[in-house]
């Protein structure tokens, strides 16, 4: 079918015009699209539709965040499971029902709240100029690279703040009693002294001699376990901003222009070191108090002018600034806007030279006498010093722009020129690479390798790629990276003959029967110990807690803590699967650290946070049940159903 579309484009375009244009007259463009293809949507909440594009973007953003957080530990297949995909869709539905409720209650965020969030954003903080203002032009440029205007970004922040109000009010009301917090904390800190007696499967392996018939029967029952996976030999292209950055080489003129245009980024503003004497005279003081303070300040100014070398001693004795008086009035080094005295203080201080003293300076706090003790002039880093960092920044910017400009064209050409990747390689100057892949990620490759991307592997092993030998679509890997491939050779999965895997089958049977023997002996020994209370053969005593299991398996720790603490010693058995069987002897139960008010308070807070999250989830579930939610089938585009 795809080949027919590709080879008869003009005919298909004419047919589509005949079908679509009349249809638009009856339904309208959007209505016709929904009528014609529900696969464009994944769900609807009341009158709002969640499109597949919106869902795909949310899934990609989640994986990008995980990739940034985990780095080399990131495993794409762990984040691209049916459960994870359903969680992403549930999150979008919850956001929509919460948005509807927020709108119904007319909740919004104030301009001041939006401003505070923006100013606390590290991204925006990095755009501050030496005088404390925001470089608006650079702010607009950075947002434009993300496809947004400042107004759109403000609206996004306001929307986010409004959505947080209802969950925040629920979370703030959560409460946990001291009694419950103390009880749970005591349980978590409870210590248990245990000894172990292990029946290792490996100790029984030599006793197992499986017959040929047993091996044959195991092979027949587990044939798929020995199958060799399908393999595809592929050619592939990767278009990424990182690759474009490596190939980008800005000219010297471009680097110099960037330096000149962003000079404030490379300038360290001037600073001074000053001391002051403050005589308090708040704005709301009476005229008499104002006059009295001024006279006192004038007297001290005369004394300072007569004995400038004694400024520190005079400040220590008479200054009414508790923060600096004990240090002789020293305020340390500061730039404009860093001292609370405001513009009047700054103008006076920065007009002085080293070792000069001001006259009386009035601010909202009172009367100051300022003496400058050191001056650090403004310094602009020379071009050669910052050239390397400019090169990195400019390459990243040019690469991001290049990727944005090329992504659509790359996507189109690998689809339109379906029988070869060479046209795309030539147009975008990319290296055509080759590899052999299987449907599952290759553990020998880095987890973030493009060849381990689940969506990419799914596309490679699709019928269109394997049978028709067409290029895959351009797969978005996140982090501004696209990959497309073409299968040049394919070998289907195969189940080898029994003779070829006989030794592997034998090892499987031996391991299975050895584990069963270990379990049988372990269970028999457990029954005997529960009667005799013997201690022979056990390991040295080990003290475990729920918070510190000492490397013990979760199943073993659970069994130990289920043992009756009132009837010690107690014996419990745990099946270790292929590893065998273990018996634990619980000798003693001890309480953990003494409960202090601080520990109880911390436990209260932690438990309250858990309860609050549960209450928020219950509230969102209630909103969802109250809304009309329709799912357009599973995320693999199965038939739709109503919730």
Short mmCIF file of N, CA, C and O in Angstrom, two decimals, residues 95-213:
data_model
loop_
_atom_site.label_atom_id
_atom_site.label_comp_id
_atom_site.label_asym_id
_atom_site.label_seq_id
_atom_site.Cartn_x
_atom_site.Cartn_y
_atom_site.Cartn_z
N UNK A 95 -4.03 16.30 34.16
CA UNK A 95 -3.75 17.73 33.97
C UNK A 95 -4.96 18.44 33.38
O UNK A 95 -5.31 19.56 33.78
N UNK A 96 -5.64 17.77 32.45
CA UNK A 96 -6.79 18.41 31.81
C UNK A 96 -7.96 18.53 32.78
O UNK A 96 -8.60 19.58 32.84
N UNK A 97 -8.26 17.49 33.57
CA UNK A 97 -9.40 17.59 34.51
C UNK A 97 -9.08 18.62 35.59
O UNK A 97 -9.97 19.33 36.06
N UNK A 98 -7.79 18.71 35.98
CA UNK A 98 -7.41 19.71 36.97
C UNK A 98 -7.53 21.12 36.38
O UNK A 98 -7.97 22.05 37.06
N UNK A 99 -7.15 21.26 35.10
CA UNK A 99 -7.27 22.56 34.44
C UNK A 99 -8.73 22.98 34.34
O UNK A 99 -9.07 24.16 34.56
N UNK A 100 -9.61 22.03 34.03
CA UNK A 100 -11.04 22.35 33.96
C UNK A 100 -11.57 22.81 35.31
O UNK A 100 -12.36 23.77 35.38
N UNK A 101 -11.15 22.13 36.37
CA UNK A 101 -11.62 22.51 37.71
C UNK A 101 -11.05 23.87 38.12
O UNK A 101 -11.73 24.69 38.74
N UNK A 102 -9.80 24.11 37.77
CA UNK A 102 -9.17 25.40 38.07
C UNK A 102 -9.91 26.52 37.37
O UNK A 102 -10.16 27.59 37.95
N UNK A 103 -10.29 26.28 36.12
CA UNK A 103 -11.04 27.29 35.36
C UNK A 103 -12.44 27.48 35.94
O UNK A 103 -12.94 28.61 36.04
N UNK A 104 -13.07 26.37 36.36
CA UNK A 104 -14.42 26.47 36.92
C UNK A 104 -14.44 27.30 38.20
O UNK A 104 -15.38 28.05 38.46
N UNK A 105 -13.35 27.19 38.98
CA UNK A 105 -13.26 27.94 40.24
C UNK A 105 -12.65 29.33 40.04
O UNK A 105 -12.43 30.04 41.02
N UNK A 106 -12.32 29.67 38.78
CA UNK A 106 -11.75 30.98 38.44
C UNK A 106 -10.45 31.25 39.20
O UNK A 106 -10.20 32.36 39.67
N UNK A 107 -9.60 30.22 39.31
CA UNK A 107 -8.31 30.39 39.98
C UNK A 107 -7.27 30.88 38.97
O UNK A 107 -7.28 30.48 37.81
N UNK A 108 -6.41 31.76 39.43
CA UNK A 108 -5.34 32.26 38.58
C UNK A 108 -4.16 32.63 39.46
O UNK A 108 -4.21 32.47 40.69
N UNK A 109 -3.10 33.13 38.86
CA UNK A 109 -1.91 33.55 39.60
C UNK A 109 -1.69 35.04 39.38
O UNK A 109 -1.91 35.55 38.28
N UNK A 110 -1.25 35.71 40.42
CA UNK A 110 -1.04 37.16 40.34
C UNK A 110 0.22 37.48 39.53
O UNK A 110 1.10 36.63 39.36
N UNK A 111 0.28 38.71 39.06
CA UNK A 111 1.48 39.16 38.34
C UNK A 111 2.71 39.04 39.22
O UNK A 111 3.80 38.68 38.76
N UNK A 112 2.55 39.35 40.52
CA UNK A 112 3.68 39.30 41.44
C UNK A 112 4.18 37.86 41.60
O UNK A 112 5.39 37.62 41.64
N UNK A 113 3.25 36.90 41.68
CA UNK A 113 3.65 35.50 41.81
C UNK A 113 4.40 35.04 40.56
O UNK A 113 5.42 34.34 40.65
N UNK A 114 3.92 35.43 39.39
CA UNK A 114 4.60 35.07 38.15
C UNK A 114 6.00 35.68 38.12
O UNK A 114 6.98 35.04 37.75
N UNK A 115 6.09 36.95 38.54
CA UNK A 115 7.38 37.64 38.54
C UNK A 115 8.38 36.93 39.46
O UNK A 115 9.55 36.76 39.11
N UNK A 116 7.92 36.51 40.63
CA UNK A 116 8.82 35.84 41.57
C UNK A 116 9.34 34.53 40.98
O UNK A 116 10.52 34.20 41.13
N UNK A 117 8.46 33.78 40.33
CA UNK A 117 8.89 32.52 39.73
C UNK A 117 9.90 32.76 38.61
O UNK A 117 10.92 32.08 38.51
N UNK A 118 9.62 33.76 37.78
CA UNK A 118 10.53 34.06 36.67
C UNK A 118 11.90 34.47 37.18
O UNK A 118 12.93 34.01 36.68
N UNK A 119 11.93 35.31 38.21
CA UNK A 119 13.21 35.80 38.71
C UNK A 119 13.99 34.72 39.45
O UNK A 119 15.21 34.81 39.59
N UNK A 120 13.29 33.67 39.94
CA UNK A 120 13.98 32.58 40.63
C UNK A 120 14.44 31.49 39.66
O UNK A 120 15.12 30.55 40.06
N UNK A 121 14.06 31.62 38.39
CA UNK A 121 14.44 30.64 37.38
C UNK A 121 15.93 30.80 37.05
O UNK A 121 16.36 31.88 36.66
N UNK A 122 16.75 29.72 37.23
CA UNK A 122 18.19 29.84 36.93
C UNK A 122 18.46 30.29 35.50
O UNK A 122 19.44 31.00 35.24
N UNK A 123 17.60 29.86 34.57
CA UNK A 123 17.77 30.26 33.18
C UNK A 123 17.70 31.78 33.04
O UNK A 123 18.52 32.42 32.37
N UNK A 124 16.71 32.39 33.70
CA UNK A 124 16.55 33.84 33.62
C UNK A 124 17.62 34.54 34.45
O UNK A 124 18.14 35.59 34.05
N UNK A 125 17.98 33.95 35.59
CA UNK A 125 19.02 34.54 36.43
C UNK A 125 20.35 34.66 35.67
O UNK A 125 21.12 35.59 35.90
N UNK A 126 20.59 33.70 34.75
CA UNK A 126 21.84 33.74 33.98
C UNK A 126 21.87 34.90 32.99
O UNK A 126 22.93 35.20 32.42
N UNK A 127 20.72 35.54 32.77
CA UNK A 127 20.65 36.62 31.80
C UNK A 127 20.79 37.99 32.45
O UNK A 127 20.61 39.01 31.78
N UNK A 128 21.07 38.01 33.76
CA UNK A 128 21.20 39.30 34.45
C UNK A 128 22.46 40.03 33.99
O UNK A 128 23.52 39.44 33.80
N UNK A 129 22.32 41.33 33.81
CA UNK A 129 23.44 42.18 33.45
C UNK A 129 24.10 42.70 34.73
O UNK A 129 23.55 42.54 35.83
N UNK A 130 25.27 43.31 34.64
CA UNK A 130 25.94 43.80 35.85
C UNK A 130 25.11 44.75 36.70
O UNK A 130 25.29 44.81 37.92
N UNK A 131 24.19 45.51 36.10
CA UNK A 131 23.39 46.44 36.90
C UNK A 131 22.15 45.77 37.50
O UNK A 131 21.30 46.43 38.10
N UNK A 132 22.03 44.42 37.35
CA UNK A 132 20.93 43.69 37.96
C UNK A 132 19.71 43.54 37.08
O UNK A 132 18.78 42.81 37.43
N UNK A 133 19.65 44.19 35.94
CA UNK A 133 18.50 44.08 35.04
C UNK A 133 18.65 42.83 34.16
O UNK A 133 19.71 42.20 34.13
N UNK A 134 17.56 42.46 33.47
CA UNK A 134 17.57 41.29 32.60
C UNK A 134 17.86 41.73 31.17
O UNK A 134 17.34 42.73 30.69
N UNK A 135 18.75 40.99 30.52
CA UNK A 135 19.05 41.24 29.11
C UNK A 135 17.85 40.77 28.28
O UNK A 135 17.74 39.59 27.91
N UNK A 136 16.93 41.69 28.01
CA UNK A 136 15.66 41.35 27.37
C UNK A 136 15.86 40.76 25.97
O UNK A 136 15.20 39.79 25.58
N UNK A 137 16.79 41.31 25.22
CA UNK A 137 16.99 40.84 23.86
C UNK A 137 17.48 39.39 23.84
O UNK A 137 17.02 38.56 23.06
N UNK A 138 18.42 39.09 24.74
CA UNK A 138 18.92 37.71 24.80
C UNK A 138 17.83 36.77 25.32
O UNK A 138 17.72 35.62 24.90
N UNK A 139 17.01 37.28 26.24
CA UNK A 139 15.88 36.51 26.77
C UNK A 139 14.93 36.14 25.62
O UNK A 139 14.50 34.99 25.49
N UNK A 140 14.64 37.11 24.76
CA UNK A 140 13.76 36.84 23.63
C UNK A 140 14.39 35.83 22.66
O UNK A 140 13.72 34.95 22.12
N UNK A 141 15.71 35.98 22.45
CA UNK A 141 16.40 35.07 21.53
C UNK A 141 16.36 33.63 22.04
O UNK A 141 16.09 32.70 21.28
N UNK A 142 16.63 33.46 23.34
CA UNK A 142 16.64 32.12 23.91
C UNK A 142 15.26 31.48 23.85
O UNK A 142 15.12 30.29 23.56
N UNK A 143 14.21 32.27 24.12
CA UNK A 143 12.86 31.73 24.03
C UNK A 143 12.48 31.42 22.59
O UNK A 143 11.80 30.42 22.32
N UNK A 144 12.93 32.26 21.67
CA UNK A 144 12.61 32.04 20.25
C UNK A 144 13.19 30.72 19.76
O UNK A 144 12.59 30.03 18.93
N UNK A 145 14.35 30.35 20.29
CA UNK A 145 14.96 29.08 19.92
C UNK A 145 14.10 27.90 20.37
O UNK A 145 14.22 26.80 19.85
N UNK A 146 13.25 28.14 21.37
CA UNK A 146 12.32 27.11 21.85
C UNK A 146 10.92 27.31 21.29
O UNK A 146 9.97 26.66 21.74
N UNK A 147 10.78 28.25 20.34
CA UNK A 147 9.49 28.47 19.70
C UNK A 147 8.51 29.23 20.55
O UNK A 147 7.29 29.05 20.38
N UNK A 148 8.98 30.09 21.44
CA UNK A 148 8.08 30.84 22.33
C UNK A 148 8.44 32.32 22.34
O UNK A 148 9.58 32.69 22.08
N UNK A 149 7.44 33.12 22.69
CA UNK A 149 7.65 34.54 22.95
C UNK A 149 7.62 34.75 24.46
O UNK A 149 7.13 33.88 25.20
N UNK A 150 8.12 35.90 24.97
CA UNK A 150 8.02 36.15 26.41
C UNK A 150 6.59 36.08 26.92
O UNK A 150 6.34 35.60 28.02
N UNK A 151 5.64 36.57 26.12
CA UNK A 151 4.24 36.53 26.55
C UNK A 151 3.75 35.09 26.68
O UNK A 151 3.04 34.76 27.64
N UNK A 152 4.16 34.22 25.77
CA UNK A 152 3.76 32.82 25.86
C UNK A 152 4.40 32.13 27.06
O UNK A 152 3.76 31.33 27.74
N UNK A 153 5.65 32.50 27.34
CA UNK A 153 6.33 31.90 28.49
C UNK A 153 5.68 32.37 29.79
O UNK A 153 5.46 31.58 30.71
N UNK A 154 5.35 33.66 29.88
CA UNK A 154 4.64 34.17 31.05
C UNK A 154 3.31 33.44 31.24
O UNK A 154 2.94 33.06 32.36
N UNK A 155 2.59 33.23 30.14
CA UNK A 155 1.30 32.55 30.22
C UNK A 155 1.48 31.11 30.69
O UNK A 155 0.67 30.60 31.47
N UNK A 156 2.55 30.47 30.24
CA UNK A 156 2.81 29.09 30.67
C UNK A 156 3.08 29.04 32.17
O UNK A 156 2.56 28.16 32.87
N UNK A 157 3.88 29.98 32.67
CA UNK A 157 4.17 30.02 34.11
C UNK A 157 2.90 30.30 34.90
O UNK A 157 2.64 29.67 35.93
N UNK A 158 2.09 31.26 34.42
CA UNK A 158 0.84 31.60 35.13
C UNK A 158 -0.09 30.39 35.16
O UNK A 158 -0.71 30.09 36.18
N UNK A 159 -0.17 29.68 34.04
CA UNK A 159 -1.01 28.49 33.95
C UNK A 159 -0.54 27.43 34.94
O UNK A 159 -1.33 26.81 35.66
N UNK A 160 0.78 27.22 35.00
CA UNK A 160 1.35 26.23 35.91
C UNK A 160 1.07 26.57 37.36
O UNK A 160 0.70 25.71 38.17
N UNK A 161 1.23 27.85 37.72
CA UNK A 161 0.96 28.28 39.08
C UNK A 161 -0.51 28.09 39.45
O UNK A 161 -0.83 27.68 40.58
N UNK A 162 -1.39 28.39 38.52
CA UNK A 162 -2.82 28.23 38.80
C UNK A 162 -3.16 26.76 39.04
O UNK A 162 -3.94 26.43 39.95
N UNK A 163 -2.56 25.88 38.23
CA UNK A 163 -2.83 24.45 38.38
C UNK A 163 -2.34 23.92 39.72
O UNK A 163 -2.89 22.95 40.24
N UNK A 164 -1.32 24.54 40.28
CA UNK A 164 -0.74 24.04 41.54
C UNK A 164 -1.57 24.41 42.76
O UNK A 164 -1.37 23.83 43.84
N UNK A 165 -2.50 25.34 42.62
CA UNK A 165 -3.19 25.86 43.80
C UNK A 165 -4.04 24.81 44.50
O UNK A 165 -4.00 24.68 45.73
N UNK A 166 -4.83 24.06 43.74
CA UNK A 166 -5.69 23.05 44.37
C UNK A 166 -4.87 21.93 45.03
O UNK A 166 -5.10 21.62 46.21
N UNK A 167 -3.91 21.30 44.32
CA UNK A 167 -3.09 20.28 44.99
C UNK A 167 -2.33 20.83 46.19
O UNK A 167 -2.22 20.16 47.22
N UNK A 168 -1.85 22.08 46.08
CA UNK A 168 -1.09 22.67 47.19
C UNK A 168 -1.97 22.85 48.42
O UNK A 168 -1.53 22.64 49.56
N UNK A 169 -3.23 23.25 48.22
CA UNK A 169 -4.11 23.45 49.37
C UNK A 169 -4.43 22.13 50.05
O UNK A 169 -4.57 22.07 51.28
N UNK A 170 -4.52 21.04 49.27
CA UNK A 170 -4.75 19.72 49.87
C UNK A 170 -3.52 19.25 50.63
O UNK A 170 -3.61 18.75 51.75
N UNK A 171 -2.36 19.43 50.01
CA UNK A 171 -1.12 18.99 50.66
C UNK A 171 -0.87 19.74 51.97
O UNK A 171 -0.41 19.16 52.95
N UNK A 172 -1.18 21.03 51.97
CA UNK A 172 -0.91 21.83 53.18
C UNK A 172 -1.81 21.44 54.34
O UNK A 172 -1.51 21.75 55.50
N UNK A 173 -2.93 20.76 54.06
CA UNK A 173 -3.86 20.38 55.12
C UNK A 173 -3.59 18.98 55.67
O UNK A 173 -4.27 18.55 56.60
N UNK A 174 -2.62 18.26 55.09
CA UNK A 174 -2.34 16.90 55.54
C UNK A 174 -1.77 16.91 56.95
O UNK A 174 -0.99 17.80 57.32
N UNK A 175 -2.14 15.88 57.76
CA UNK A 175 -1.70 15.84 59.15
C UNK A 175 -1.49 14.39 59.58
O UNK A 175 -2.25 13.50 59.17
N UNK A 176 -0.47 14.17 60.40
CA UNK A 176 -0.22 12.85 60.98
C UNK A 176 -0.01 13.01 62.48
O UNK A 176 0.75 13.89 62.92
N UNK A 177 -0.64 12.17 63.27
CA UNK A 177 -0.52 12.28 64.73
C UNK A 177 0.86 11.85 65.20
O UNK A 177 1.54 11.05 64.56
N UNK A 178 1.28 12.36 66.35
CA UNK A 178 2.57 11.99 66.92
C UNK A 178 2.60 10.50 67.26
O UNK A 178 3.62 9.84 67.09
N UNK A 179 1.46 9.97 67.74
CA UNK A 179 1.42 8.56 68.14
C UNK A 179 1.70 7.65 66.95
O UNK A 179 2.51 6.72 67.04
N UNK A 180 1.04 7.93 65.82
CA UNK A 180 1.25 7.11 64.62
C UNK A 180 2.68 7.26 64.12
O UNK A 180 3.32 6.27 63.77
N UNK A 181 3.20 8.48 64.10
CA UNK A 181 4.56 8.71 63.63
C UNK A 181 5.57 7.97 64.50
O UNK A 181 6.52 7.35 64.00
N UNK A 182 5.36 8.00 65.82
CA UNK A 182 6.27 7.32 66.74
C UNK A 182 6.22 5.81 66.54
O UNK A 182 7.26 5.13 66.50
N UNK A 183 5.00 5.28 66.39
CA UNK A 183 4.85 3.83 66.23
C UNK A 183 5.52 3.34 64.95
O UNK A 183 6.27 2.34 64.96
N UNK A 184 5.29 4.03 63.84
CA UNK A 184 5.88 3.61 62.57
C UNK A 184 7.40 3.75 62.57
O UNK A 184 8.12 2.92 62.01
N UNK A 185 7.90 4.80 63.23
CA UNK A 185 9.35 5.00 63.30
C UNK A 185 10.00 3.93 64.14
O UNK A 185 11.09 3.43 63.82
N UNK A 186 9.34 3.56 65.25
CA UNK A 186 9.88 2.49 66.09
C UNK A 186 9.94 1.17 65.33
O UNK A 186 10.91 0.41 65.44
N UNK A 187 8.90 0.89 64.53
CA UNK A 187 8.91 -0.34 63.73
C UNK A 187 10.02 -0.33 62.69
O UNK A 187 10.69 -1.34 62.45
N UNK A 188 10.23 0.83 62.05
CA UNK A 188 11.26 0.90 61.01
C UNK A 188 12.66 0.75 61.60
O UNK A 188 13.57 0.28 60.93
N UNK A 189 12.84 1.16 62.86
CA UNK A 189 14.16 1.07 63.49
C UNK A 189 14.39 -0.19 64.28
O UNK A 189 15.49 -0.40 64.82
N UNK A 190 13.36 -1.05 64.38
CA UNK A 190 13.47 -2.28 65.17
C UNK A 190 14.57 -3.18 64.61
O UNK A 190 14.66 -3.41 63.41
N UNK A 191 15.41 -3.72 65.50
CA UNK A 191 16.52 -4.58 65.09
C UNK A 191 16.18 -6.04 65.37
O UNK A 191 15.54 -6.36 66.38
N UNK A 192 16.64 -6.91 64.48
CA UNK A 192 16.47 -8.34 64.69
C UNK A 192 17.80 -9.05 64.47
O UNK A 192 18.46 -8.83 63.44
N UNK A 193 18.18 -9.87 65.48
CA UNK A 193 19.42 -10.64 65.39
C UNK A 193 19.11 -11.99 64.77
O UNK A 193 18.26 -12.75 65.28
N UNK A 194 19.76 -12.29 63.64
CA UNK A 194 19.44 -13.50 62.90
C UNK A 194 20.71 -14.27 62.54
O UNK A 194 21.81 -13.71 62.49
N UNK A 195 20.53 -15.56 62.31
CA UNK A 195 21.56 -16.43 61.76
C UNK A 195 20.96 -17.16 60.56
O UNK A 195 19.74 -17.35 60.49
N UNK A 196 21.80 -17.55 59.62
CA UNK A 196 21.28 -18.18 58.41
C UNK A 196 21.92 -19.54 58.19
O UNK A 196 23.07 -19.80 58.59
N UNK A 197 21.16 -20.40 57.53
CA UNK A 197 21.63 -21.73 57.12
C UNK A 197 21.18 -21.90 55.67
O UNK A 197 19.99 -22.00 55.38
N UNK A 198 22.16 -21.89 54.74
CA UNK A 198 21.84 -21.85 53.32
C UNK A 198 22.05 -23.22 52.67
O UNK A 198 23.05 -23.89 52.90
N UNK A 199 21.08 -23.61 51.85
CA UNK A 199 21.17 -24.82 51.04
C UNK A 199 21.38 -24.37 49.59
O UNK A 199 20.44 -24.03 48.88
N UNK A 200 22.64 -24.32 49.17
CA UNK A 200 22.99 -23.81 47.85
C UNK A 200 22.66 -24.84 46.77
O UNK A 200 23.02 -26.02 46.89
N UNK A 201 22.01 -24.39 45.71
CA UNK A 201 21.71 -25.29 44.58
C UNK A 201 22.98 -25.88 44.00
O UNK A 201 23.01 -27.05 43.58
N UNK A 202 24.04 -25.08 43.97
CA UNK A 202 25.29 -25.54 43.36
C UNK A 202 25.87 -26.76 44.07
O UNK A 202 26.59 -27.56 43.47
N UNK A 203 25.54 -26.90 45.36
CA UNK A 203 26.05 -28.06 46.12
C UNK A 203 25.38 -29.36 45.69
O UNK A 203 25.86 -30.45 46.02
N UNK A 204 24.24 -29.25 45.01
CA UNK A 204 23.49 -30.44 44.60
C UNK A 204 23.70 -30.78 43.12
O UNK A 204 23.25 -31.83 42.65
N UNK A 205 24.36 -29.88 42.39
CA UNK A 205 24.47 -30.06 40.94
C UNK A 205 25.14 -31.38 40.58
O UNK A 205 24.74 -32.06 39.61
N UNK A 206 26.16 -31.78 41.34
CA UNK A 206 26.90 -33.01 41.01
C UNK A 206 26.03 -34.25 41.18
O UNK A 206 26.33 -35.32 40.61
N UNK A 207 24.97 -34.14 41.97
CA UNK A 207 24.11 -35.30 42.23
C UNK A 207 23.06 -35.49 41.12
O UNK A 207 22.37 -36.52 41.11
N UNK A 208 22.94 -34.53 40.24
CA UNK A 208 21.90 -34.59 39.21
C UNK A 208 22.47 -35.21 37.94
O UNK A 208 23.46 -34.72 37.39
N UNK A 209 21.85 -36.25 37.46
CA UNK A 209 22.26 -36.93 36.23
C UNK A 209 21.01 -37.12 35.36
O UNK A 209 20.39 -38.18 35.34
N UNK A 210 20.61 -36.07 34.64
CA UNK A 210 19.36 -36.17 33.87
C UNK A 210 19.48 -37.15 32.71
O UNK A 210 20.52 -37.25 32.06
N UNK A 211 18.40 -37.86 32.45
CA UNK A 211 18.35 -38.80 31.33
C UNK A 211 18.09 -38.06 30.03
O UNK A 211 17.63 -36.91 30.01
N UNK A 212 18.41 -38.71 28.92
CA UNK A 212 18.22 -38.11 27.60
C UNK A 212 16.76 -37.70 27.39
O UNK A 212 16.47 -36.65 26.82
N UNK A 213 15.85 -38.54 27.87
CA UNK A 213 14.42 -38.25 27.69
C UNK A 213 14.02 -36.98 28.46
O UNK A 213 13.18 -36.20 27.99
#
